[in-house]
Amino acid sequence: MNRSTRIATCLIVVTAGGALGAIGIARPEAQTVVRAAAEPAFGDATGANITRLTSDILGRSQFSHHPLDRELAGKFLDGYLDALDGTHALFLQSDVSEFERYRDDLSRATRGQGDTTAARAIFARYLERLAQRTAYAGDVLQTTRFDFTGHDRYMLDRSHARRPVDLAAARDLWRQQLRAEYLQEKLGDLPKDQIIKKLTRRYVRQLDTMKTMATDEVLEVYLNALAHVYDPHSDYLGHEQMESLSISMNLSLFGIGASLESTDGYCTVRDVLPGGPAAKGGALKPGDRIVAVAQAGRGAVDVVDMPLSRTVELIRGPKGTPVTLTVLSAGAPESAAPRHIALVRDQVQLEDQRAKARVVDLPASDGRPPVRLGVLDIPEFYADMSDTGEGTQRSVTADVARLLTKLKAEKVQGIVVDLRRNGGGSLKEAISLTGLFIDSGPVVQTRAATGNIEVDADDDRSVLYDGPLVLLTSRFSASASEIMAGALKDYGRAVIVGDPSTFGKGTVQNILPLARIMDQGGLAHAYDPGALKVTIRKFYRPSGASTQLRGVASDIVLPSATDFSDVSEASLRDPLPWDAVPPTRYEHLGRVAPYLDALRTRSAERVAASKEFCDLRDDLGRAQRELATKSISLNEAERRMEQADAKVRASDREREEAAHPPQRPVVYEFTVDGASSRGLPPPSHFVAKSSARKDVGGASTAKANPASAARGIEDDVTLDESTRILADYATLAKGAKDDGFAGNVRRPGA
């Protein structure tokens, strides 16, 4: 089953009797007890009430205000099938034909009785087919010797492929998939017996995971398919998703302070977060494998081959409660004696997702002193949504204000704001953060389904930073990032640099905790019914243009590893259309336009002459050609030749860099807490780019140990060129100011 990764949402108010601050950290123990006590049947009264209420809210509150009718119900059915079997490799055409009997009555049954009969029947068939595939794979692995001398290929993207006609056709497809997986392991020089063991375990683990899905988790998949009929960002959020959202917004959780990942069925420690219980205890190390988890007064639960999300749920818990981990040390064989590590849960701050900064001393090409610049890295627009009453609450605006103050004290001549990884967050924070760079004025317009337009403005007339500004964006910059980028572009306040455009998410979501609504309406629920995230508005730039589908276009486009068209709102199913509203009145500062042609010319010359950008374009071209084929060769000789060519290219590049090392700036990195220190920390050194991280769902959502900054920074050619664009901008703007032209024309926005 594929759970699609979506760009983070832009959150505003929460209705149904509470504010967003009411979203707290759910307690895993309580959830476990509820499941054990209630053990809801898929078609119980609670599930029916949730289903009926979800359908009703979507029909009345989602931006389109479209009740679930026969046409939408048909998309709902198709969406559920794809949510379970997105590769069209499990359900047979005869299965789909059989499911057609639900299509005519699905809208009435869902709206009227909250009937989930279709969901249960389809999921049961899904498990049946998955068990058949697992048994077939196990048999083939034990009895077949694969041949990889032919010239056949395996299709990677089957999202639009026809489903297999019958079981024989399905087995042919499963065999090809198994061959592709086997060859991939063989190319890694894994022995045959280990390949068989690894793949057998993989298939069995997937089946066991699906068979042990809690009924409310299956209901979540079903209702998500219903929500996505309306738009890609309306979601049904179960307990786990609500907890993850709260952690993402608050940048904190209650747990042990470890970032975890799943490796061959083991819950493996990727990083130990500074300041957390695991770091203070010192016994848990990166690479350790957690094989069992025990709560106070209970026996240990075996977590080998358990879905990572469920292991995380066992490890997290209320502050001050004990948890005992059974651990195999990193590198130890499976037969080794495990260790038992007792920890007491505490609040863990996810510092790696907090804004941070660096001072860059960029060497001048003509022998003059280096140009000192600042870089702000803002991973998301976070805000402390928990109403703890424990003093000052964390927000990205407050953090960036402290970092800006430090950068100004270090006399930087310009600032790059890096939004490439920023998928959104709090709308309020996006507005207030934009206000740090402009005088008071409108930042974003929002339009409801009724056509009513509201203008959200920065009312603070102070400007914390008024110097040269570059915004670095990518296809992954979405939602709140696009609000900031769109406003600063309309104002003529910043140069937008990066991919051709941002993601293109121009919609606003509201979160509705269903328990409150059900309680107020007298609807029974025997377990936590979760929440509904509903698209209720679209947002627009001060100029009136929507960011929906089109995103915010860059003023200067750079080659980058994220510039793929399928990473966009337009690539999602059933997105809302682009449109525009009348512009609001705002002051156009005219800071960028006088210098843009010169900045583009200088950047284009550097990029054309850069060996690093040449290599990047070569890699991108190769990747795009491979993606265009949507398939991979199952010929071992061809694949090994590709591997050898890749090694030769990498070796040639290493020799070229060693012979002609690029001129690197001196970089000083610091965190929000470090912004109050006098002077700068020791300079960071450059390290090779790290490979892509594995998906992480561990005891934290942190993506790396913040202490890694002390070891070095990634060699980032795109960021490096952005700082050079900024240096040109600062130099040109200073020259114009010295000549008597400030480049600060103010006029009402058109």
XYZ file of C-alpha atoms in Angstrom:
750
model
C 0.000 0.000 0.000
C 1.348 3.402 -0.912
C 0.925 6.287 1.480
C 1.656 9.339 -0.635
C 3.910 12.071 0.725
C 2.265 15.447 0.547
C 3.521 18.972 0.959
C 2.844 20.403 4.423
C -0.249 22.530 4.778
C -0.800 26.163 5.515
C -2.841 26.179 8.723
C -5.170 28.852 10.014
C -7.934 28.648 12.638
C -9.588 25.584 14.033
C -13.350 25.616 14.388
C -15.616 23.356 16.459
C -14.979 25.000 19.788
C -11.233 25.477 19.904
C -8.159 27.110 18.517
C -5.222 25.421 16.881
C -3.444 25.736 20.203
C -5.707 23.016 21.530
C -3.921 20.392 19.452
C -1.601 18.651 21.898
C 0.605 15.602 21.930
C -1.546 12.485 22.037
C -0.508 9.807 24.505
C 0.423 6.463 22.921
C -0.422 4.467 26.048
C -3.925 5.865 26.163
C -4.426 5.060 22.502
C -3.187 1.512 23.028
C -5.562 1.012 25.953
C -8.486 2.337 23.942
C -7.766 -0.049 21.098
C -7.441 -2.963 23.456
C -10.665 -2.093 25.265
C -12.814 -1.112 22.303
C -11.145 -3.128 19.502
C -13.492 -1.456 16.994
C -14.975 -3.495 14.212
C -14.559 -1.803 10.849
C -18.315 -1.414 10.511
C -19.082 -0.398 14.097
C -21.173 2.612 15.145
C -18.106 4.814 15.679
C -16.761 4.071 12.197
C -20.182 4.742 10.683
C -20.513 8.038 12.539
C -17.024 9.137 11.486
C -17.705 8.205 7.873
C -21.057 9.991 7.723
C -19.693 13.097 9.473
C -16.624 13.236 7.210
C -18.814 13.074 4.105
C -21.113 15.774 5.471
C -18.299 18.177 6.424
C -16.517 17.765 3.092
C -19.719 18.415 1.166
C -20.573 21.539 3.152
C -17.197 23.015 4.137
C -14.679 22.135 1.432
C -13.985 24.990 -0.993
C -16.063 23.464 -3.809
C -19.154 22.954 -1.568
C -20.040 19.862 -3.572
C -22.047 17.088 -1.866
C -20.887 13.537 -2.460
C -22.791 12.521 -5.592
C -22.497 9.569 -7.953
C -19.641 11.122 -9.959
C -17.553 11.919 -6.879
C -18.409 8.532 -5.371
C -16.973 6.874 -8.483
C -13.722 8.783 -7.993
C -13.849 7.819 -4.316
C -14.005 4.134 -5.199
C -11.184 4.427 -7.734
C -9.097 6.417 -5.253
C -9.461 3.765 -2.573
C -8.372 1.041 -4.995
C -5.308 3.103 -5.922
C -4.547 3.874 -2.269
C -4.250 0.128 -1.656
C -2.782 -0.886 -5.008
C -1.182 2.152 -6.629
C 1.018 0.050 -8.909
C -1.994 -1.823 -10.354
C -0.234 -5.086 -9.613
C -2.532 -6.797 -7.088
C -6.208 -6.334 -7.942
C -7.300 -8.252 -11.019
C -9.593 -6.797 -13.647
C -12.199 -9.266 -12.431
C -11.840 -7.839 -8.910
C -12.443 -4.321 -10.162
C -15.437 -5.503 -12.176
C -16.822 -7.148 -9.065
C -16.384 -3.928 -7.076
C -18.473 -2.050 -9.644
C -21.566 -3.123 -7.747
C -20.700 -0.578 -5.046
C -20.437 2.369 -7.430
C -24.129 3.207 -7.899
C -25.042 3.200 -4.214
C -21.769 4.404 -2.662
C -22.737 8.080 -2.332
C -26.075 7.328 -0.652
C -24.623 4.640 1.616
C -21.757 6.883 2.709
C -23.838 9.997 3.333
C -26.826 8.208 4.794
C -25.627 5.339 6.963
C -21.866 5.850 6.973
C -21.765 2.375 5.463
C -18.217 1.014 5.019
C -19.177 -2.329 3.505
C -17.267 -1.526 0.307
C -14.128 -0.617 2.218
C -14.164 -3.859 4.191
C -14.823 -6.088 1.199
C -12.139 -4.423 -0.926
C -9.559 -4.537 1.874
C -10.282 -8.222 2.449
C -9.662 -8.918 -1.244
C -6.497 -6.819 -1.070
C -5.178 -9.007 1.757
C -6.089 -12.110 -0.231
C -4.133 -10.956 -3.278
C -1.227 -9.797 -1.114
C -1.067 -13.240 0.518
C -1.086 -14.879 -2.933
C 1.778 -12.647 -4.055
C 3.760 -13.385 -0.892
C 3.319 -17.134 -1.285
C 4.217 -16.961 -4.974
C 7.330 -14.877 -4.308
C 8.491 -17.274 -1.611
C 8.021 -20.257 -3.907
C 9.814 -18.617 -6.845
C 12.740 -17.528 -4.702
C 13.227 -21.081 -3.442
C 12.790 -22.924 -6.758
C 13.863 -20.591 -9.569
C 17.225 -19.515 -10.913
C 16.739 -16.110 -12.524
C 18.319 -15.319 -15.874
C 19.443 -11.732 -16.523
C 20.926 -12.086 -20.013
C 17.852 -11.006 -21.965
C 16.842 -7.496 -22.937
C 13.490 -7.199 -21.214
C 12.643 -4.295 -18.934
C 10.579 -3.776 -15.815
C 8.071 -0.929 -15.821
C 8.584 1.242 -12.754
C 5.556 3.501 -13.109
C 2.392 1.440 -13.360
C 0.003 4.034 -11.959
C -1.791 4.222 -15.318
C -1.198 0.651 -16.452
C -4.000 -1.862 -16.945
C -4.503 -4.245 -14.077
C -3.714 -7.928 -14.735
C -6.502 -9.814 -16.470
C -6.343 -12.876 -14.242
C -4.172 -14.570 -11.629
C -1.815 -15.999 -14.255
C -1.168 -12.504 -15.637
C -0.693 -11.198 -12.107
C 1.897 -13.878 -11.415
C 3.807 -12.884 -14.556
C 3.843 -9.310 -13.277
C 4.875 -10.373 -9.772
C 7.695 -12.437 -11.247
C 9.045 -9.447 -13.164
C 8.885 -7.301 -10.047
C 10.714 -9.997 -8.094
C 13.378 -10.247 -10.800
C 13.899 -6.475 -10.662
C 14.318 -6.589 -6.885
C 16.605 -9.626 -7.062
C 18.837 -7.989 -9.667
C 19.048 -4.818 -7.600
C 20.379 -6.819 -4.649
C 22.680 -8.850 -6.881
C 24.219 -5.664 -8.255
C 25.130 -4.863 -4.661
C 27.105 -8.142 -4.639
C 24.888 -9.745 -2.013
C 25.244 -13.559 -1.947
C 22.357 -15.611 -3.299
C 21.279 -17.038 0.049
C 21.186 -13.572 1.600
C 19.199 -12.189 -1.339
C 16.617 -14.938 -0.927
C 16.416 -14.354 2.819
C 16.149 -10.583 2.449
C 13.452 -10.616 -0.247
C 11.437 -13.366 1.450
C 11.470 -11.406 4.664
C 10.470 -8.223 2.821
C 7.385 -9.817 1.289
C 6.334 -11.543 4.510
C 6.846 -8.325 6.457
C 4.616 -6.344 4.116
C 1.858 -8.930 4.364
C 2.108 -9.095 8.160
C 2.024 -5.305 8.367
C -1.151 -5.092 6.336
C -2.803 -8.014 8.168
C -2.181 -6.373 11.529
C -3.406 -2.916 10.554
C -5.802 -1.614 13.178
C -9.327 -1.121 11.898
C -9.164 2.627 12.482
C -6.007 2.726 10.346
C -7.842 1.043 7.467
C -10.700 3.480 7.946
C -8.142 6.292 7.683
C -7.009 5.024 4.279
C -10.633 4.812 3.132
C -11.631 8.272 4.340
C -8.441 9.799 2.953
C -9.521 8.491 -0.449
C -12.862 10.245 0.129
C -11.192 13.540 1.122
C -8.852 13.458 -1.874
C -11.829 13.345 -4.224
C -12.283 17.017 -3.367
C -8.642 18.153 -3.578
C -5.164 16.779 -2.797
C -4.819 18.592 0.540
C -8.065 17.717 2.273
C -7.281 14.769 4.554
C -8.760 12.581 7.204
C -6.216 12.513 10.049
C -6.156 9.587 12.411
C -4.449 9.596 15.788
C -0.942 9.075 14.415
C -1.265 11.754 11.737
C -2.583 14.291 14.239
C 0.348 13.560 16.537
C 2.845 13.972 13.688
C 1.247 17.268 12.664
C 1.452 18.581 16.214
C 5.113 17.547 16.470
C 5.911 19.211 13.141
C 4.306 22.496 14.158
C 5.631 22.546 17.746
C 9.095 21.145 16.933
C 8.870 19.106 20.111
C 7.634 15.757 21.371
C 7.657 13.624 24.495
C 9.946 10.665 24.040
C 13.543 9.492 24.331
C 15.234 11.851 21.848
C 16.264 9.561 19.010
C 15.722 9.680 15.263
C 14.855 6.219 13.977
C 14.635 4.465 10.623
C 13.623 1.025 9.434
C 16.461 -1.134 8.097
C 15.652 -4.658 6.919
C 12.894 -4.987 9.494
C 14.901 -3.512 12.363
C 14.083 -0.234 14.083
C 17.531 1.354 13.841
C 18.845 4.431 15.646
C 19.963 6.958 13.064
C 20.775 9.873 15.379
C 20.682 10.609 19.088
C 19.369 14.128 19.614
C 21.383 16.384 21.935
C 19.695 17.185 25.210
C 17.241 14.277 25.111
C 17.027 11.347 27.548
C 18.953 9.019 25.204
C 21.825 11.498 24.861
C 21.956 12.128 28.605
C 21.974 8.411 29.341
C 24.736 7.779 26.816
C 23.944 4.095 26.313
C 21.991 4.351 23.040
C 24.192 4.845 19.974
C 23.613 5.440 16.239
C 23.344 2.101 14.462
C 21.857 0.301 17.476
C 18.830 -1.870 16.637
C 15.830 -1.775 18.962
C 14.305 -5.256 19.112
C 11.812 -4.858 21.979
C 10.090 -2.097 23.963
C 8.688 -2.458 27.489
C 6.450 -0.065 29.399
C 6.475 0.202 33.186
C 4.881 -2.862 34.736
C 4.363 -4.603 31.397
C 6.232 -7.239 29.435
C 8.485 -6.355 26.527
C 6.875 -6.125 23.075
C 8.892 -7.596 20.175
C 9.241 -4.867 17.517
C 11.328 -6.719 14.901
C 9.461 -6.440 11.586
C 6.877 -4.210 13.254
C 5.909 -1.132 11.196
C 8.119 1.748 12.263
C 5.156 3.964 13.112
C 3.916 1.449 15.668
C 7.343 1.075 17.226
C 7.544 4.847 17.529
C 4.119 4.868 19.175
C 5.424 2.473 21.839
C 8.558 4.548 22.443
C 6.852 7.928 22.742
C 4.804 8.719 25.804
C 4.034 11.207 28.575
C 6.810 13.180 30.199
C 8.314 11.458 33.229
C 7.232 7.916 32.340
C 9.778 5.084 32.033
C 10.435 2.930 28.981
C 12.918 0.075 28.583
C 14.516 -0.725 25.220
C 16.051 -4.071 24.307
C 18.887 -3.269 21.926
C 21.340 -5.070 19.659
C 24.532 -3.028 19.392
C 25.528 -1.585 16.031
C 27.287 -4.210 13.919
C 26.533 -7.054 16.336
C 25.176 -10.316 14.838
C 21.549 -11.258 15.401
C 22.697 -13.991 17.799
C 24.484 -11.499 20.078
C 23.239 -10.903 23.607
C 21.035 -7.786 23.681
C 21.357 -4.870 26.101
C 18.523 -3.394 28.153
C 18.410 0.415 28.339
C 16.026 2.069 30.803
C 15.074 5.671 29.979
C 12.638 8.219 31.360
C 10.719 10.127 28.693
C 11.044 13.889 28.561
C 10.231 16.755 26.226
C 12.552 16.719 23.220
C 13.149 19.809 21.123
C 13.681 19.139 17.418
C 16.428 21.683 16.915
C 17.363 20.539 13.431
C 14.031 21.773 12.054
C 14.489 25.144 13.729
C 15.713 28.131 11.723
C 19.476 28.568 11.657
C 21.971 30.909 10.025
C 25.453 31.186 8.674
C 27.865 33.984 7.883
C 29.624 33.520 4.534
C 32.857 35.336 3.710
C 32.816 35.089 -0.075
C 36.236 35.628 -1.705
C 36.331 38.530 -4.146
C 37.676 37.780 -7.606
C 39.763 40.971 -7.891
C 41.824 40.647 -4.733
C 39.623 42.895 -2.634
C 38.492 41.827 0.854
C 35.852 39.076 0.990
C 32.203 40.028 0.767
C 30.442 39.141 4.013
C 26.945 37.730 3.475
C 24.299 36.031 5.602
C 22.243 32.908 4.927
C 19.021 32.036 6.758
C 17.855 28.421 6.542
C 14.113 28.181 7.325
C 12.888 24.554 7.049
C 9.252 25.378 7.890
C 6.929 28.026 9.336
C 6.579 26.482 12.759
C 4.709 27.861 15.759
C 4.177 26.492 19.231
C 0.573 25.299 19.102
C 0.515 23.863 22.614
C -1.030 26.060 25.289
C 1.364 25.052 28.057
C 1.489 28.351 29.921
C 5.232 27.835 30.374
C 6.368 31.258 29.243
C 7.469 32.387 25.793
C 6.271 30.112 23.035
C 8.507 29.240 20.107
C 7.827 30.686 16.659
C 9.801 30.919 13.456
C 9.374 34.710 13.344
C 10.870 35.177 16.808
C 13.747 32.821 15.946
C 14.510 34.532 12.634
C 14.394 37.940 14.329
C 17.176 36.801 16.673
C 19.207 35.405 13.786
C 18.751 38.585 11.740
C 19.921 40.688 14.651
C 23.065 38.574 14.877
C 23.696 38.773 11.115
C 23.331 42.550 11.188
C 25.753 42.746 14.129
C 28.252 40.812 11.989
C 27.788 43.484 9.291
C 26.624 41.255 6.445
C 26.085 43.078 3.145
C 23.125 40.960 2.069
C 21.056 37.941 3.098
C 19.914 34.758 1.332
C 16.755 33.168 2.754
C 16.836 29.458 1.917
C 13.279 28.088 1.540
C 14.129 25.070 -0.624
C 13.021 22.491 1.972
C 10.165 24.567 3.347
C 6.823 22.898 2.624
C 4.693 25.361 4.581
C 3.301 25.706 8.078
C 1.534 28.489 9.914
C -0.116 31.187 7.798
C 0.214 33.654 10.662
C 3.961 33.014 10.834
C 4.358 33.442 7.078
C 2.759 36.881 7.335
C 4.724 38.030 10.374
C 8.005 36.694 8.981
C 7.467 38.522 5.694
C 6.872 41.644 7.774
C 10.469 41.543 9.033
C 11.580 42.610 5.544
C 8.913 45.157 4.558
C 7.088 48.122 6.015
C 3.469 47.484 6.891
C 1.245 46.304 4.069
C -0.731 43.406 2.620
C 1.030 40.043 2.427
C -1.670 37.675 1.186
C -5.294 37.707 0.086
C -7.596 34.785 0.826
C -10.869 34.029 -0.930
C -13.614 31.835 0.476
C -16.003 29.778 -1.627
C -18.568 32.570 -1.229
C -16.229 34.914 -3.107
C -15.516 36.998 -0.035
C -11.901 38.229 -0.074
C -9.899 39.022 3.039
C -6.549 40.807 3.044
C -4.023 39.694 5.651
C -1.401 42.345 6.250
C 1.698 43.001 8.288
C 0.665 45.845 10.598
C 4.084 46.414 12.164
C 5.720 49.419 10.487
C 9.194 48.434 11.681
C 11.577 46.711 9.255
C 14.146 44.490 10.925
C 16.273 44.024 7.789
C 16.223 46.450 4.868
C 19.266 45.388 2.847
C 19.772 43.295 -0.326
C 17.710 40.102 -0.186
C 17.640 36.844 -2.183
C 15.035 34.108 -1.699
C 16.262 30.652 -2.719
C 13.334 28.382 -3.617
C 12.702 24.990 -5.181
C 9.886 22.717 -6.322
C 9.577 21.713 -2.663
C 8.886 25.269 -1.495
C 5.144 25.264 -0.953
C 2.154 26.929 0.651
C 3.375 29.387 3.305
C 6.745 29.590 1.514
C 4.921 30.686 -1.606
C 3.032 33.351 0.336
C 6.319 34.856 1.469
C 8.010 34.512 -1.924
C 4.994 35.886 -3.803
C 4.648 38.918 -1.532
C 8.347 39.824 -1.597
C 8.361 39.436 -5.376
C 5.291 41.659 -5.781
C 6.856 44.290 -3.553
C 10.055 44.157 -5.583
C 11.842 43.466 -2.318
C 13.778 40.269 -3.102
C 15.373 38.425 -6.000
C 13.764 34.992 -6.339
C 16.360 32.357 -7.302
C 16.050 28.593 -7.817
C 13.901 26.150 -9.789
C 11.653 27.599 -12.530
C 8.813 27.808 -10.009
C 7.743 26.712 -6.556
C 5.359 23.815 -5.867
C 2.093 25.621 -6.635
C -0.043 24.986 -3.535
C -2.352 27.973 -3.231
C -4.953 26.625 -0.818
C -5.645 27.045 2.888
C -6.776 24.234 5.178
C -8.762 24.208 8.404
C -8.394 21.430 10.984
C -11.555 20.154 12.629
C -11.101 17.786 15.616
C -14.003 15.380 15.116
C -14.390 14.406 18.782
C -15.642 17.872 19.654
C -18.106 17.932 16.800
C -19.354 14.431 17.615
C -19.729 15.281 21.297
C -21.676 18.421 20.491
C -23.870 16.531 18.043
C -24.482 13.585 20.319
C -22.667 11.138 18.005
C -21.131 8.182 19.817
C -17.449 7.375 19.439
C -15.743 4.564 21.332
C -12.252 5.689 20.320
C -10.456 8.836 19.151
C -12.147 9.766 15.840
C -9.212 11.901 14.676
C -9.668 15.114 12.722
C -10.546 16.371 9.287
C -8.316 18.768 7.396
C -10.465 20.620 4.897
C -9.513 23.048 2.143
C -11.653 26.108 2.805
C -9.946 28.983 0.980
C -7.517 29.862 -1.782
C -4.804 32.415 -1.285
C -3.497 35.065 -3.664
C -0.556 37.388 -3.840
C -0.979 41.138 -3.242
C -0.933 41.496 -7.050
C -4.021 39.241 -7.216
C -2.337 36.259 -8.880
C -2.902 32.852 -7.321
C 0.051 30.605 -6.556
C -2.201 27.591 -7.189
C -0.725 25.259 -9.871
C 1.715 27.909 -11.192
C 3.631 28.639 -8.003
C 5.987 31.616 -7.811
C 8.340 31.923 -10.775
C 12.035 32.547 -10.149
C 13.700 35.705 -11.401
C 16.887 33.709 -11.977
C 16.638 29.981 -12.714
C 19.511 27.694 -11.709
C 20.076 24.035 -12.573
C 19.124 21.966 -9.548
C 18.513 18.393 -8.467
C 14.897 19.230 -7.509
C 13.695 20.584 -10.840
C 11.309 17.817 -11.857
C 7.844 18.664 -13.159
C 6.205 15.754 -11.328
C 7.072 17.497 -8.050
C 4.265 20.020 -8.270
C 0.649 20.667 -7.441
C -0.232 20.173 -11.108
C 1.012 16.566 -10.931
C -1.415 15.687 -8.135
C -4.867 14.226 -8.680
C -7.799 16.688 -8.854
C -6.071 19.965 -7.875
C -8.104 23.154 -7.720
C -7.653 25.439 -10.771
C -5.568 28.604 -11.072
C -7.365 31.927 -11.027
C -6.849 35.526 -9.935
C -8.558 38.219 -7.890
C -8.283 42.014 -8.138
C -4.977 43.358 -6.795
C -4.886 45.039 -3.421
C -3.016 48.280 -2.797
C 0.597 47.830 -1.800
C 3.817 49.770 -2.204
C 6.094 48.505 -4.937
C 9.632 49.151 -3.727
C 11.358 48.609 -7.065
C 14.497 47.228 -5.422
C 15.114 44.362 -7.844
C 14.108 45.499 -11.332
C 17.011 47.955 -11.937
C 19.591 45.209 -11.482
C 17.847 42.054 -12.667
C 19.216 41.972 -16.230
C 22.787 42.399 -14.979
C 22.308 39.765 -12.284
C 20.950 37.270 -14.825
C 23.821 37.895 -17.223
C 26.532 37.511 -14.594
C 24.948 34.386 -13.137
C 24.508 32.795 -16.565
C 28.186 33.378 -17.319
C 29.277 31.752 -14.059
C 26.931 28.794 -14.474
C 28.107 28.206 -18.055
C 31.750 28.212 -16.941
C 31.181 26.108 -13.810
C 32.405 22.522 -13.922
C 30.094 21.704 -11.001
C 27.012 23.001 -12.805
C 28.123 21.187 -15.953
C 28.282 17.932 -13.971
C 24.918 18.692 -12.371
C 23.277 19.312 -15.754
C 24.786 16.075 -17.035
C 23.399 14.140 -14.058
C 19.994 15.789 -14.409
C 19.810 15.012 -18.101
C 20.643 11.383 -17.440
C 18.076 11.159 -14.634
C 15.371 12.781 -16.737
C 16.019 10.384 -19.614
C 15.756 7.429 -17.249
C 12.565 8.804 -15.737
C 11.099 9.325 -19.188
C 11.481 5.608 -19.967
C 9.646 4.723 -16.705
C 11.378 1.359 -16.775
C 14.694 -0.324 -15.956
C 16.696 -2.928 -17.792
C 16.765 -6.474 -16.425
C 19.993 -7.238 -18.251
C 22.749 -7.683 -15.677
C 25.600 -6.854 -18.031
C 23.958 -3.583 -19.077
C 23.280 -2.612 -15.471
C 26.840 -3.426 -14.379
C 28.149 -1.361 -17.262
C 25.994 1.533 -16.070
C 27.408 1.057 -12.576
C 30.964 1.046 -13.903
C 30.333 4.180 -15.961
C 28.947 5.923 -12.881
C 32.038 4.974 -10.868
C 34.314 6.258 -13.616
C 32.432 9.559 -13.752
C 32.651 9.932 -9.982
C 36.350 9.098 -9.994
C 37.055 11.546 -12.831
C 35.221 14.283 -10.967
C 37.154 13.606 -7.771
C 40.475 13.799 -9.649
C 39.370 16.991 -11.405
C 38.418 18.620 -8.109
C 41.662 17.502 -6.478
C 43.667 18.972 -9.362
C 41.640 22.187 -9.532
C 39.947 22.683 -6.162
C 37.169 25.268 -6.329
C 37.574 28.414 -4.279
C 35.378 27.981 -1.212
C 34.089 30.704 1.065
C 34.715 30.716 4.790
C 31.479 29.781 6.559
C 30.402 30.260 10.185
C 27.208 28.444 11.217
C 25.138 29.196 14.305
C 21.771 28.312 15.797
C 19.122 30.504 17.405
C 20.630 29.808 20.822
C 24.073 30.674 19.469
C 22.824 34.014 18.152
C 23.208 35.549 21.606
C 26.908 34.628 21.846
C 29.603 37.203 21.231
C 31.546 36.818 18.024
C 31.323 33.867 15.656
C 31.939 30.147 16.196
C 34.894 28.414 14.516
C 34.434 28.165 10.740
C 32.789 25.066 9.303
C 34.550 23.039 6.644
C 32.966 21.630 3.503
C 32.094 17.948 3.194
C 30.940 15.882 0.253
C 27.226 15.901 -0.455
C 25.445 13.233 1.535
C 23.305 10.659 -0.174
C 19.535 10.924 0.074
C 18.210 10.045 3.512
C 15.978 7.071 4.038
C 12.386 7.702 5.043
C 12.287 8.406 8.734
C 9.422 7.875 11.118
C 11.401 7.466 14.285
C 10.930 8.762 17.741
C 11.402 12.231 16.337
C 10.819 13.892 13.023
C 14.280 15.435 13.055
C 16.151 14.735 9.862
C 19.683 14.902 11.235
C 21.654 15.461 14.379
C 22.129 19.215 14.800
C 25.603 18.483 16.078
C 26.498 17.542 12.503
C 26.994 21.261 11.836
C 30.203 21.020 13.846
C 31.516 18.360 11.487
C 30.991 20.370 8.345
C 28.472 21.598 5.796
C 27.378 20.122 2.514
C 29.053 21.361 -0.627
C 25.972 23.018 -2.142
C 26.583 24.452 -5.614
C 23.110 26.016 -5.868
C 23.419 27.853 -2.565
C 26.945 28.912 -3.495
C 25.720 30.511 -6.724
C 22.870 32.181 -4.840
C 25.363 33.874 -2.538
C 27.321 35.080 -5.585
C 24.128 36.511 -7.078
C 23.553 38.241 -3.746
C 27.110 39.603 -3.751
C 26.531 41.059 -7.235
C 23.219 42.526 -6.083
C 24.795 44.110 -2.996
C 27.632 45.556 -5.053
C 25.328 46.964 -7.744
C 22.919 48.396 -5.178
C 25.754 50.012 -3.221
C 27.169 51.508 -6.416
C 23.780 52.921 -7.362
C 23.371 54.369 -3.870
C 26.817 55.942 -4.011
C 25.828 57.481 -7.363
C 22.714 58.992 -5.802
C 20.105 56.429 -6.902
C 18.684 54.449 -4.025
C 16.625 52.064 -6.147
C 13.687 52.454 -3.801
C 10.789 53.610 -5.934
C 7.450 53.492 -4.090
C 4.184 53.288 -5.952
C 0.859 51.566 -5.399
C 0.760 48.011 -6.688
C -1.129 47.579 -9.922
